[in-house]
Coordinates of C-alpha atoms and ligand atoms in Angstrom, one line a residue:
M1 CA 0.2 -0.2 0.3
A2 CA 1.5 3.6 -0.9
E3 CA 2.6 5.6 2.0
T4 CA -0.2 8.2 3.2
A5 CA 1.5 10.7 5.2
L6 CA 1.0 14.2 4.1
P7 CA 4.1 14.6 1.5
D8 CA 6.2 17.2 3.2
T9 CA 8.4 18.6 0.6
S10 CA 8.7 21.5 2.3
S11 CA 12.6 22.7 2.9
V12 CA 11.9 24.4 5.9
E13 CA 11.9 22.2 9.1
L14 CA 11.0 24.0 12.3
A15 CA 12.3 23.1 15.7
R16 CA 9.2 21.1 17.4
R17 CA 8.4 19.2 21.0
G18 CA 7.3 16.0 20.8
L19 CA 3.7 14.7 21.5
M20 CA 2.6 11.7 22.8
F21 CA 0.1 10.0 21.2
V22 CA -2.4 7.9 23.0
L23 CA -4.1 4.9 21.3
S24 CA -6.5 2.9 23.4
S25 CA -8.9 0.5 22.9
P26 CA -10.4 -2.6 24.1
S27 CA -8.0 -5.6 23.2
G28 CA -9.4 -6.8 19.9
A29 CA -10.4 -3.5 18.1
G30 CA -7.0 -2.9 15.9
K31 CA -4.9 -0.7 17.9
T32 CA -2.0 -3.1 17.6
T33 CA -2.4 -3.5 13.8
I34 CA -2.8 0.3 13.2
S35 CA 0.2 1.0 16.0
R36 CA 2.5 -1.1 13.9
M37 CA 1.5 0.5 10.5
L38 CA 2.4 4.1 11.9
L39 CA 5.5 3.0 13.3
E40 CA 6.7 1.3 10.6
R41 CA 5.7 4.3 8.0
D42 CA 6.6 7.0 10.2
P43 CA 10.4 7.5 11.3
H44 CA 9.5 10.3 13.6
I45 CA 7.2 8.1 16.3
R46 CA 8.6 5.8 18.7
M47 CA 6.6 3.0 20.8
S48 CA 6.9 3.5 24.6
V49 CA 7.8 0.3 25.8
S50 CA 5.8 -0.1 29.2
V51 CA 6.7 -2.2 32.4
T52 CA 4.2 -4.8 33.6
T53 CA 4.1 -7.6 35.9
R54 CA 1.9 -9.7 33.3
P55 CA 3.6 -13.1 32.0
M56 CA 5.0 -12.9 28.7
R57 CA 2.8 -14.4 25.9
P58 CA 4.2 -16.5 23.2
G59 CA 6.0 -14.5 20.6
E60 CA 6.4 -11.6 22.8
V61 CA 10.0 -10.2 23.4
D62 CA 11.2 -8.7 26.6
G63 CA 12.1 -4.8 26.1
R64 CA 10.3 -4.8 22.6
D65 CA 6.7 -5.5 23.8
Y66 CA 7.1 -4.9 27.6
H67 CA 9.8 -5.0 30.2
F68 CA 8.5 -7.7 32.1
V69 CA 9.4 -7.6 35.6
D70 CA 7.9 -9.0 38.8
R71 CA 5.9 -7.4 41.2
A72 CA 8.4 -6.1 43.8
T73 CA 10.1 -4.7 41.3
F74 CA 6.9 -3.0 39.9
D75 CA 6.5 -1.8 43.3
R76 CA 9.8 -0.4 44.0
M77 CA 9.7 1.2 40.8
V78 CA 6.6 3.2 42.0
A79 CA 8.3 4.0 44.8
E80 CA 11.2 5.6 43.1
G81 CA 8.8 7.7 41.0
Q82 CA 10.2 6.1 37.9
F83 CA 6.9 5.9 36.1
L84 CA 5.0 8.8 34.2
E85 CA 1.7 7.0 34.8
H86 CA 0.7 3.3 36.3
A87 CA -2.1 1.4 36.7
E88 CA -3.5 -1.9 37.3
V89 CA -5.3 -3.8 34.4
F90 CA -6.6 -7.4 34.3
G91 CA -5.1 -8.0 37.7
N92 CA -1.6 -7.2 36.4
M93 CA 0.4 -3.6 37.2
Y94 CA 1.1 -1.6 33.9
G95 CA 3.4 1.4 33.9
T96 CA 5.1 4.0 31.4
P97 CA 8.6 4.5 32.3
R98 CA 9.7 8.3 32.9
A99 CA 13.2 7.8 31.7
Q100 CA 14.4 8.7 28.3
I101 CA 10.8 9.8 27.5
E102 CA 11.0 13.4 28.9
Q103 CA 14.3 14.4 27.2
A104 CA 13.4 12.8 24.4
L105 CA 10.1 14.8 24.0
N106 CA 12.0 18.0 24.1
E107 CA 14.6 17.0 21.6
G108 CA 11.4 16.7 19.1
Q109 CA 10.6 12.9 19.4
D110 CA 7.2 11.5 19.3
F111 CA 6.4 8.7 21.5
L112 CA 3.0 6.2 20.9
F113 CA 1.6 4.9 23.9
D114 CA -0.7 1.7 24.1
I115 CA -2.4 2.4 27.6
D116 CA -5.5 2.4 28.9
W117 CA -8.2 5.1 29.9
Q118 CA -6.6 5.3 33.6
G119 CA -3.3 5.6 32.4
T120 CA -4.4 8.2 29.7
Q121 CA -6.1 10.2 32.4
Q122 CA -2.9 10.2 34.5
L123 CA -0.8 11.5 31.8
R124 CA -3.2 13.9 30.8
Q125 CA -3.3 15.7 34.5
H126 CA 0.4 16.6 34.5
I127 CA 1.3 17.1 30.8
R128 CA -2.2 17.9 29.1
V129 CA -1.4 19.9 26.1
H130 CA 1.1 17.4 25.1
V131 CA -1.1 14.1 25.0
V132 CA -3.2 13.7 22.1
P133 CA -5.4 11.1 23.4
V134 CA -7.2 8.6 20.6
F135 CA -9.7 6.1 21.4
L136 CA -10.7 3.0 18.9
L137 CA -14.1 1.4 19.1
P138 CA -15.0 -1.7 17.6
P139 CA -17.6 -1.7 14.8
S140 CA -19.7 -4.5 17.4
L141 CA -19.1 -6.4 20.5
D142 CA -19.5 -9.6 18.3
E143 CA -16.7 -8.7 16.0
L144 CA -14.8 -7.8 18.9
R145 CA -15.4 -11.4 20.9
H146 CA -14.4 -13.0 16.9
R147 CA -11.1 -11.1 16.5
L148 CA -10.3 -11.9 20.0
K149 CA -11.0 -15.7 19.5
S150 CA -9.2 -15.5 16.2
R151 CA -6.0 -14.3 17.8
G152 CA -5.8 -17.8 19.6
T153 CA -3.8 -16.6 22.0
D154 CA -6.3 -16.7 25.0
S155 CA -8.2 -19.3 26.8
D156 CA -12.2 -19.0 26.8
E157 CA -12.6 -17.7 30.3
V158 CA -9.5 -15.0 29.4
I159 CA -11.6 -13.6 26.8
E160 CA -14.9 -13.6 28.5
G161 CA -12.8 -11.6 31.1
R162 CA -11.2 -9.4 28.1
M163 CA -15.0 -9.2 26.9
A164 CA -15.9 -7.5 30.4
R165 CA -13.2 -5.5 30.5
A166 CA -13.8 -3.9 26.8
R167 CA -17.5 -2.8 27.9
D168 CA -15.6 -1.2 31.1
E169 CA -13.1 0.3 28.7
I170 CA -15.7 1.7 26.2
S171 CA -17.6 3.1 28.7
H172 CA -14.4 5.9 29.2
W173 CA -14.7 7.0 25.7
D174 CA -15.5 10.5 26.5
A175 CA -12.0 10.9 28.2
Y176 CA -10.5 10.8 24.7
D177 CA -10.4 13.8 22.3
Y178 CA -10.7 11.8 19.1
V179 CA -12.9 8.5 18.7
L180 CA -12.7 6.1 16.1
V181 CA -14.7 3.7 15.0
N182 CA -12.6 0.7 13.6
D183 CA -14.7 -1.1 10.8
D184 CA -12.1 -0.9 8.2
I185 CA -8.1 -0.9 9.0
D186 CA -7.1 1.2 5.8
A187 CA -9.8 3.8 6.7
C188 CA -9.0 4.1 10.3
Y189 CA -5.4 4.2 9.9
H190 CA -5.6 7.5 7.3
K191 CA -8.1 9.2 10.4
V192 CA -5.1 8.1 12.6
R193 CA -2.7 9.6 10.4
A194 CA -4.6 12.8 10.0
I195 CA -4.8 13.2 13.5
L196 CA -1.2 13.0 14.0
D197 CA -0.2 15.1 11.1
A198 CA -2.6 18.1 12.4
E199 CA -1.7 17.8 16.0
R200 CA 2.1 18.0 14.9
L201 CA 1.5 21.8 13.6
R202 CA -0.1 23.0 16.8
I203 CA 1.5 26.6 17.9
E204 CA 2.0 24.7 21.4
R205 CA 4.7 22.3 19.8
Q206 CA 6.4 24.4 17.3
T207 CA 9.4 25.7 19.5
G208 CA 11.2 27.3 16.5
L209 CA 8.1 29.4 15.6
I210 CA 8.9 32.3 17.4
D211 CA 12.7 32.7 16.1
F212 CA 11.4 31.5 12.2
V213 CA 8.8 34.6 12.5
R214 CA 11.3 37.1 14.0
D215 CA 13.6 36.2 11.2
L216 CA 10.8 36.7 8.7
M217 CA 9.2 40.1 10.1
R218 CA 13.3 41.2 10.3
P219 CA 13.8 44.8 8.1
D220 CA 15.7 43.8 5.0
Ligands
LIG1 P1 -2.1 -6.3 27.2 O1 -1.6 -7.3 28.5 O2 -3.2 -7.0 26.5 O3 -0.7 -6.4 26.2 O4 -2.7 -5.2 27.7 C1 -4.0 -5.0 28.4 C2 -3.9 -3.5 28.6 O5 -3.1 -2.7 29.4 C3 -4.0 -2.6 27.3 O6 -5.3 -1.9 27.4 C4 -3.1 -1.5 27.0 O7 -4.0 -0.9 26.6 C5 -2.9 -1.6 28.8 N1 -1.7 -1.1 29.1 C6 -0.3 -1.6 28.5 N2 0.6 -1.0 28.8 C7 0.2 0.3 29.7 C8 0.7 1.3 30.5 O8 1.9 1.3 30.5 N3 -0.1 2.0 31.4 C9 -1.7 1.6 31.4 N4 -2.0 2.4 32.5 N5 -2.1 0.6 30.7 C10 -1.1 -0.1 30.1

């Protein structure tokens, strides 16, 4: 498929602060696929790798999908203030490590976050303007169950737990700035792309604007 980012043929590159692009959804609503598409096609955005106490699933890689730690380590990291946000999800702990993110944001690096609504709220509480929260809805709950089953990674009991959790997660849709129904992955990707492109142009992020405009207005 052709790249769908806005073609940026401009030779003027202004300094910019990075943004925190949050993609939340109940599991199975397509956020993993959309995230992968974004990361593969956009060199300016990088995944924030969370820390979790949940056991590793087949195919997952420590340090790539998550940093897998035990509960004692997680609790120590909380006590030391190492997380930008953390929350309990499905009985396991998840957290966003602070290290590397804050500094990289200042240098113009964007981050993609796959975190739940609790984490999104926490992030927004202290750095609201830099957080762009997007929620993906499945077209129906039947479709969601079907997608979860076809992944083949979880038992029926776990799937039913995830369905219950999905209803709960969906009920927090209004905590987001953007809400999309993912009934077609390419169409959804285009919309996510449009949000990211527009948000990058917000005046708050374009830290190089003042100098640029000052030069622009300098008398000949
Ligand atoms: P999973 O275990 O299926 O990878 O993720 C379960 C849920 O935990 C997903 O809804 C995901 O968005 C959420 N999650 C993953 N990492 C974090 C994190 O660092 N913080 C918070 N608050 N939620 C997370």
